[in-house]
PDB file of C-alpha atoms in Angstrom:
ATOM      1  CA  THR A   1      36.080  41.746 137.220  1.00  0.00           C
ATOM      2  CA  ALA A   2      33.577  45.024 136.993  1.00  0.00           C
ATOM      3  CA  TYR A   3      30.646  42.649 136.977  1.00  0.00           C
ATOM      4  CA  MET A   4      32.108  40.883 139.992  1.00  0.00           C
ATOM      5  CA  LEU A   5      32.409  44.252 141.913  1.00  0.00           C
ATOM      6  CA  TYR A   6      28.948  45.078 140.745  1.00  0.00           C
ATOM      7  CA  ALA A   7      27.319  41.877 142.339  1.00  0.00           C
ATOM      8  CA  LEU A   8      29.678  42.259 145.469  1.00  0.00           C
ATOM      9  CA  ALA A   9      27.996  45.885 145.893  1.00  0.00           C
ATOM     10  CA  VAL A  10      24.564  44.655 145.333  1.00  0.00           C
ATOM     11  CA  SER A  11      25.064  42.162 148.151  1.00  0.00           C
ATOM     12  CA  GLY A  12      26.155  45.144 150.294  1.00  0.00           C
ATOM     13  CA  TYR A  13      29.748  43.943 150.613  1.00  0.00           C
ATOM     14  CA  ARG A  14      32.721  46.603 151.286  1.00  0.00           C
ATOM     15  CA  SER A  15      36.084  46.213 151.617  1.00  0.00           C
ATOM     16  CA  ARG A  16      39.594  48.276 150.936  1.00  0.00           C
ATOM     17  CA  LYS A  17      40.303  45.691 148.402  1.00  0.00           C
ATOM     18  CA  MET A  18      37.198  46.330 146.679  1.00  0.00           C
ATOM     19  CA  ALA A  19      37.925  50.373 146.944  1.00  0.00           C
ATOM     20  CA  ALA A  20      41.274  49.843 145.267  1.00  0.00           C
ATOM     21  CA  ALA A  21      39.539  47.627 142.348  1.00  0.00           C
ATOM     22  CA  LEU A  22      37.105  50.199 142.159  1.00  0.00           C
ATOM     23  CA  ALA A  23      40.256  52.859 141.771  1.00  0.00           C
ATOM     24  CA  ASP A  24      41.729  50.776 138.791  1.00  0.00           C
ATOM     25  CA  TYR A  25      38.423  51.610 136.702  1.00  0.00           C
ATOM     26  CA  GLN A  26      38.882  55.195 136.858  1.00  0.00           C
ATOM     27  CA  GLY A  27      38.762  56.954 133.541  1.00  0.00           C
ATOM     28  CA  LYS A  28      37.089  53.816 131.698  1.00  0.00           C
ATOM     29  CA  LYS A  29      35.349  55.374 128.734  1.00  0.00           C
ATOM     30  CA  ASP A  30      33.414  51.963 127.753  1.00  0.00           C
ATOM     31  CA  PRO A  31      29.866  52.799 128.641  1.00  0.00           C
ATOM     32  CA  TYR A  32      28.913  49.029 129.854  1.00  0.00           C
ATOM     33  CA  THR A  33      31.739  49.443 132.526  1.00  0.00           C
ATOM     34  CA  LEU A  34      31.181  52.679 133.303  1.00  0.00           C
ATOM     35  CA  ALA A  35      27.583  52.224 133.964  1.00  0.00           C
ATOM     36  CA  LEU A  36      28.329  49.460 136.394  1.00  0.00           C
ATOM     37  CA  MET A  37      31.003  51.613 138.288  1.00  0.00           C
ATOM     38  CA  ALA A  38      28.362  54.302 138.547  1.00  0.00           C
ATOM     39  CA  ASN A  39      26.106  51.719 140.185  1.00  0.00           C
ATOM     40  CA  ILE A  40      28.412  50.631 142.450  1.00  0.00           C
ATOM     41  CA  HIS A  41      29.766  54.115 143.619  1.00  0.00           C
ATOM     42  CA  ALA A  42      25.989  55.219 143.697  1.00  0.00           C
ATOM     43  CA  MET A  43      25.204  51.941 145.976  1.00  0.00           C
ATOM     44  CA  GLN A  44      27.944  52.899 148.354  1.00  0.00           C
ATOM     45  CA  SER A  45      27.184  56.659 148.522  1.00  0.00           C
ATOM     46  CA  ASN A  46      30.820  57.400 147.124  1.00  0.00           C
ATOM     47  CA  LYS A  47      31.780  61.098 146.930  1.00  0.00           C
ATOM     48  CA  GLN A  48      32.930  60.338 143.436  1.00  0.00           C
ATOM     49  CA  THR A  49      29.437  59.308 142.339  1.00  0.00           C
ATOM     50  CA  PRO A  50      28.329  62.992 140.750  1.00  0.00           C
ATOM     51  CA  GLN A  51      31.753  62.962 138.902  1.00  0.00           C
ATOM     52  CA  ILE A  52      31.304  59.537 137.373  1.00  0.00           C
ATOM     53  CA  LEU A  53      27.281  60.145 136.656  1.00  0.00           C
ATOM     54  CA  LYS A  54      28.443  63.059 134.500  1.00  0.00           C
ATOM     55  CA  GLN A  55      31.048  61.097 132.652  1.00  0.00           C
ATOM     56  CA  LEU A  56      28.431  58.423 132.094  1.00  0.00           C
ATOM     57  CA  SER A  57      25.910  60.863 130.840  1.00  0.00           C
ATOM     58  CA  LYS A  58      28.309  62.188 128.491  1.00  0.00           C
ATOM     59  CA  VAL A  59      29.465  58.953 127.367  1.00  0.00           C
ATOM     60  CA  LEU A  60      25.758  57.821 126.767  1.00  0.00           C
ATOM     61  CA  LYS A  61      25.325  60.824 124.358  1.00  0.00           C
ATOM     62  CA  GLU A  62      28.384  60.383 122.418  1.00  0.00           C
ATOM     63  CA  TYR A  63      28.634  56.667 122.522  1.00  0.00           C
ATOM     64  CA  GLN A  64      28.948  54.854 118.792  1.00  0.00           C
ATOM     65  CA  PRO A  65      29.367  51.266 118.833  1.00  0.00           C
ATOM     66  CA  GLN A  66      32.516  50.060 117.255  1.00  0.00           C
ATOM     67  CA  ARG A  67      32.332  47.080 115.031  1.00  0.00           C
ATOM     68  CA  ASN A  68      34.992  45.097 116.600  1.00  0.00           C
ATOM     69  CA  ALA A  69      35.203  46.460 120.161  1.00  0.00           C
ATOM     70  CA  TYR A  70      35.182  44.069 123.415  1.00  0.00           C
ATOM     71  CA  ARG A  71      31.642  43.815 124.553  1.00  0.00           C
ATOM     72  CA  PRO A  72      30.907  41.836 127.785  1.00  0.00           C
ATOM     73  CA  PHE A  73      28.991  38.833 127.447  1.00  0.00           C
ATOM     74  CA  ASN A  74      29.293  39.046 123.610  1.00  0.00           C
ATOM     75  CA  SER A  75      26.397  41.491 123.593  1.00  0.00           C
ATOM     76  CA  TYR A  76      25.779  43.586 120.526  1.00  0.00           C
ATOM     77  CA  GLY A  77      23.542  45.794 118.815  1.00  0.00           C
ATOM     78  CA  THR A  78      20.289  46.529 120.323  1.00  0.00           C
ATOM     79  CA  SER A  79      20.545  44.280 123.339  1.00  0.00           C
ATOM     80  CA  TYR A  80      24.049  45.864 124.201  1.00  0.00           C
ATOM     81  CA  GLN A  81      22.457  49.172 124.222  1.00  0.00           C
ATOM     82  CA  LEU A  82      19.621  48.030 126.175  1.00  0.00           C
ATOM     83  CA  GLU A  83      22.081  46.822 128.785  1.00  0.00           C
ATOM     84  CA  ILE A  84      24.035  49.770 128.976  1.00  0.00           C
ATOM     85  CA  THR A  85      20.560  52.020 129.205  1.00  0.00           C
ATOM     86  CA  ALA A  86      19.289  49.782 131.879  1.00  0.00           C
ATOM     87  CA  LEU A  87      22.406  49.710 133.912  1.00  0.00           C
ATOM     88  CA  ALA A  88      22.519  53.648 133.483  1.00  0.00           C
ATOM     89  CA  THR A  89      19.216  54.134 134.554  1.00  0.00           C
ATOM     90  CA  MET A  90      19.915  51.980 137.910  1.00  0.00           C
ATOM     91  CA  ALA A  91      22.981  54.089 138.546  1.00  0.00           C
ATOM     92  CA  PHE A  92      20.942  57.304 137.996  1.00  0.00           C
ATOM     93  CA  LEU A  93      17.733  56.059 140.250  1.00  0.00           C
ATOM     94  CA  ARG A  94      20.270  55.021 142.935  1.00  0.00           C
ATOM     95  CA  ALA A  95      22.035  58.154 142.879  1.00  0.00           C
ATOM     96  CA  SER A  96      18.448  60.015 143.099  1.00  0.00           C
ATOM     97  CA  SER A  97      19.211  62.010 139.911  1.00  0.00           C
ATOM     98  CA  THR A  98      16.968  64.323 138.414  1.00  0.00           C
ATOM     99  CA  PRO A  99      13.586  62.881 137.187  1.00  0.00           C
ATOM    100  CA  ASP A 100      14.293  64.218 133.302  1.00  0.00           C
ATOM    101  CA  GLN A 101      17.398  61.841 133.171  1.00  0.00           C
ATOM    102  CA  VAL A 102      15.738  58.896 134.568  1.00  0.00           C
ATOM    103  CA  GLN A 103      12.434  59.338 132.900  1.00  0.00           C
ATOM    104  CA  SER A 104      14.121  59.824 129.394  1.00  0.00           C
ATOM    105  CA  LEU A 105      16.234  56.435 129.798  1.00  0.00           C
ATOM    106  CA  ILE A 106      12.873  54.605 130.644  1.00  0.00           C
ATOM    107  CA  VAL A 107      11.155  55.959 127.709  1.00  0.00           C
ATOM    108  CA  GLN A 108      14.312  54.648 125.827  1.00  0.00           C
ATOM    109  CA  ILE A 109      14.012  51.255 127.420  1.00  0.00           C
ATOM    110  CA  LEU A 110       9.942  51.197 126.816  1.00  0.00           C
ATOM    111  CA  ALA A 111      10.198  52.033 123.256  1.00  0.00           C
ATOM    112  CA  SER A 112      12.876  49.317 122.932  1.00  0.00           C
ATOM    113  CA  ARG A 113      10.779  46.201 123.276  1.00  0.00           C
ATOM    114  CA  ASP A 114      10.721  43.641 120.549  1.00  0.00           C
ATOM    115  CA  ARG A 115       7.701  42.101 118.774  1.00  0.00           C
ATOM    116  CA  GLN A 116       7.013  39.660 121.676  1.00  0.00           C
ATOM    117  CA  GLY A 117       7.197  42.617 124.143  1.00  0.00           C
ATOM    118  CA  LEU A 118      10.572  41.643 125.480  1.00  0.00           C
ATOM    119  CA  TRP A 119      13.971  43.360 125.093  1.00  0.00           C
ATOM    120  CA  HIS A 120      15.688  41.261 122.370  1.00  0.00           C
ATOM    121  CA  THR A 121      18.064  39.097 124.715  1.00  0.00           C
ATOM    122  CA  THR A 122      17.599  37.050 127.887  1.00  0.00           C
ATOM    123  CA  ARG A 123      20.245  39.279 129.593  1.00  0.00           C
ATOM    124  CA  ALA A 124      19.076  42.852 128.368  1.00  0.00           C
ATOM    125  CA  THR A 125      15.244  41.725 129.274  1.00  0.00           C
ATOM    126  CA  ALA A 126      16.552  40.632 132.808  1.00  0.00           C
ATOM    127  CA  GLN A 127      18.521  44.059 133.190  1.00  0.00           C
ATOM    128  CA  VAL A 128      15.552  46.125 131.929  1.00  0.00           C
ATOM    129  CA  LEU A 129      13.188  44.352 134.256  1.00  0.00           C
ATOM    130  CA  GLU A 130      15.748  45.206 137.296  1.00  0.00           C
ATOM    131  CA  ALA A 131      15.902  48.678 136.171  1.00  0.00           C
ATOM    132  CA  LEU A 132      12.077  48.977 135.850  1.00  0.00           C
ATOM    133  CA  ALA A 133      11.590  47.156 139.149  1.00  0.00           C
ATOM    134  CA  LEU A 134      14.051  49.629 140.802  1.00  0.00           C
ATOM    135  CA  ALA A 135      12.199  52.680 139.113  1.00  0.00           C
ATOM    136  CA  THR A 136       8.945  51.627 140.959  1.00  0.00           C
ATOM    137  CA  ARG A 137      10.589  52.574 144.400  1.00  0.00           C
ATOM    138  CA  TYR A 138      11.200  56.346 143.179  1.00  0.00           C
ATOM    139  CA  LYS A 139       8.337  58.524 142.250  1.00  0.00           C
ATOM    140  CA  TYR A 140       8.920  60.557 139.229  1.00  0.00           C
ATOM    141  CA  GLY A 141       6.325  62.337 137.111  1.00  0.00           C
ATOM    142  CA  GLN A 142       2.745  62.133 137.449  1.00  0.00           C
ATOM    143  CA  SER A 143       1.428  59.606 139.878  1.00  0.00           C
ATOM    144  CA  ASP A 144      -2.187  59.199 138.969  1.00  0.00           C
ATOM    145  CA  GLY A 145      -3.579  58.702 135.509  1.00  0.00           C
ATOM    146  CA  GLU A 146      -5.782  56.175 133.425  1.00  0.00           C
ATOM    147  CA  LEU A 147      -4.661  53.144 131.490  1.00  0.00           C
ATOM    148  CA  SER A 148      -6.356  51.940 128.647  1.00  0.00           C
ATOM    149  CA  ILE A 149      -6.094  48.034 127.647  1.00  0.00           C
ATOM    150  CA  THR A 150      -7.243  46.860 124.616  1.00  0.00           C
ATOM    151  CA  VAL A 151      -7.632  43.220 123.583  1.00  0.00           C
ATOM    152  CA  ASN A 152      -9.320  41.999 120.698  1.00  0.00           C
ATOM    153  CA  GLY A 153     -10.780  45.381 119.957  1.00  0.00           C
ATOM    154  CA  LYS A 154     -12.564  45.726 123.318  1.00  0.00           C
ATOM    155  CA  GLN A 155     -11.354  48.408 125.643  1.00  0.00           C
ATOM    156  CA  GLN A 156     -11.128  48.571 129.424  1.00  0.00           C
ATOM    157  CA  LEU A 157     -10.142  51.866 131.340  1.00  0.00           C
ATOM    158  CA  HIS A 158      -8.518  51.818 134.585  1.00  0.00           C
ATOM    159  CA  LYS A 159      -7.584  54.359 137.237  1.00  0.00           C
ATOM    160  CA  ILE A 160      -3.974  53.945 138.261  1.00  0.00           C
ATOM    161  CA  ASN A 161      -1.590  55.088 140.997  1.00  0.00           C
ATOM    162  CA  SER A 162       2.085  54.696 140.811  1.00  0.00           C
ATOM    163  CA  GLN A 163       2.350  53.971 144.386  1.00  0.00           C
ATOM    164  CA  ALA A 164       0.563  50.516 144.076  1.00  0.00           C
ATOM    165  CA  TYR A 165       0.739  47.343 142.022  1.00  0.00           C
ATOM    166  CA  LYS A 166      -2.587  46.356 140.389  1.00  0.00           C
ATOM    167  CA  LEU A 167      -3.945  43.448 138.996  1.00  0.00           C
ATOM    168  CA  PHE A 168      -6.094  43.660 135.962  1.00  0.00           C
ATOM    169  CA  GLU A 169      -8.724  41.133 135.132  1.00  0.00           C
ATOM    170  CA  LEU A 170      -9.152  40.555 131.254  1.00  0.00           C
ATOM    171  CA  SER A 171     -10.739  37.243 130.945  1.00  0.00           C
ATOM    172  CA  SER A 172     -13.819  39.112 129.624  1.00  0.00           C
ATOM    173  CA  LEU A 173     -11.844  40.325 126.580  1.00  0.00           C
ATOM    174  CA  THR A 174     -10.182  37.180 125.620  1.00  0.00           C
ATOM    175  CA  LYS A 175     -11.134  34.453 123.120  1.00  0.00           C
ATOM    176  CA  GLY A 176      -9.725  31.305 124.355  1.00  0.00           C
ATOM    177  CA  ASP A 177      -6.617  30.971 122.624  1.00  0.00           C
ATOM    178  CA  ASN A 178      -6.714  33.253 119.823  1.00  0.00           C
ATOM    179  CA  ASN A 179      -6.059  36.779 121.005  1.00  0.00           C
TER     180      ASN A 179
END
């Protein structure tokens, strides 16, 4: 039900029945459900948003996964943590939280990629990409800098700006299919 409410909120739907269903989730301590609820409240600019974000922040700090606890979509381990972190990141972004909160969550997300550069499962990767895409709408931290890209021992340096997407031409660094 929580995920359905989240989907309805993303679509912009609002109703009294939805508000009543949200009230049923008050006091939940499950981090996944709490992150979903925080997103819904933030999207609807609900008065309870700061309180729920405070509770979410506390739960994220204290959360210790339980072996046999219910987990949505049979997620577990690292992918479950990533899903929670991505949902929390989106909630804090949508509520225009402090840059430090958001930046720390984004750093956790970026540091959790697997060997293929993804985030362990399809669901976790999709939620992380949604959170990172949402983060591009907000300006946090330094906006200009340099990006160093190294392929096959050859390096390219690029000036970057957080306000624009940039396409990098790297064909001069590649060696066919062996990179």
